[in-house]
XYZ file of C-alpha atoms in Angstrom:
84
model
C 0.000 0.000 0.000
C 1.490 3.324 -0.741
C 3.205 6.114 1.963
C -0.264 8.446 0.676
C -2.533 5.816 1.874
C -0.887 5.446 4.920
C -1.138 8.767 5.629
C -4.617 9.323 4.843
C -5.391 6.258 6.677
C -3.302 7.902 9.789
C -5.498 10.868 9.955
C -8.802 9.378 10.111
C -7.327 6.473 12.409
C -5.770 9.376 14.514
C -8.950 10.803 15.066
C -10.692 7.363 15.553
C -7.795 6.331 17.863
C -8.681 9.593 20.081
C -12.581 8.813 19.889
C -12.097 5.564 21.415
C -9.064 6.467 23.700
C -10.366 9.679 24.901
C -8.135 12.293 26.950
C -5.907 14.915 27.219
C -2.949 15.088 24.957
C 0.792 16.491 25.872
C 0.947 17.470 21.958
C -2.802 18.302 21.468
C -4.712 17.746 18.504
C -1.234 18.157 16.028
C 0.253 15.417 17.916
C -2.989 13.096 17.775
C -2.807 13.428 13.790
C 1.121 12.796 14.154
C 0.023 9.630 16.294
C -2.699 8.502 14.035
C 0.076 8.416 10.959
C 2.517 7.043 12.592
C 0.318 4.474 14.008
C -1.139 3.631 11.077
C 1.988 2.803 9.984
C 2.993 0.436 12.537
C -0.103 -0.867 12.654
C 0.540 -1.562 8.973
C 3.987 -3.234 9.588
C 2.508 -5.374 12.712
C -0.342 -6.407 11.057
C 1.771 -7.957 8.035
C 4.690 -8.663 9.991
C 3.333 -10.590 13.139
C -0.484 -11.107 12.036
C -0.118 -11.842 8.354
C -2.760 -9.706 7.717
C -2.189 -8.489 3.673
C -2.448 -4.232 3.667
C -3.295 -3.677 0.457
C -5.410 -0.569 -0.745
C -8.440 0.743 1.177
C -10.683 -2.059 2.996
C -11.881 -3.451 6.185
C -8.971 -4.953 7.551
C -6.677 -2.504 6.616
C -8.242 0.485 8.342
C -8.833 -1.859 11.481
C -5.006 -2.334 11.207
C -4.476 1.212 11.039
C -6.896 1.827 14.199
C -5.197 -0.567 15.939
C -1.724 0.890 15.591
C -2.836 4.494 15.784
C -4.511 3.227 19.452
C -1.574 1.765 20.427
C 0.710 4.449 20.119
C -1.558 7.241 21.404
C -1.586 4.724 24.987
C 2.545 4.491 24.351
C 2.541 8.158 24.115
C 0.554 9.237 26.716
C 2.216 6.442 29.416
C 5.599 8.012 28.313
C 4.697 11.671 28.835
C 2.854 10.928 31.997
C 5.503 10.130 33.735
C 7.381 13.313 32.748
């Protein structure tokens, strides 16, 4: 799947990611979008590297991928700057 998908994929997952992990940020919304991208790519690389799941264009189990990484980061994030 291409670095634009990913990255469209990483905004709406960032905002998803913050709907269902709900908070305040350190970075506010900038850094949830950040998050969401970056997450989606991770959740991208997990997902095919440890899951087997095949990322390729935009369906179902891609964006739940995507979710799922964006999610996980946003908890890494905040656990790291929370103990700051």
């Amino acid at each position: 799947m291409g670095i634009l998908s990913w990255i469209i994929f990483g905004l709406i997952a960032g905002a998803i990611a913050k709907w269902i992990h709900p908070g305040a940020d350190p970075g506010g919304w900038i850094a949830t979008i950040v998050i969401g991208i970056l997450g989606a790519f991770l959740g991208g690389w997990l997902g095919s590297m440890i899951l087997g799941v095949d990322v390729t264009g935009f369906n179902f189990s891609s964006f739940l991928v995507a979710i799922g990484g964006a999610v996980l980061l946003l908890f890494i994030y905040r656990s790291v700057m929370s103990r700051k």
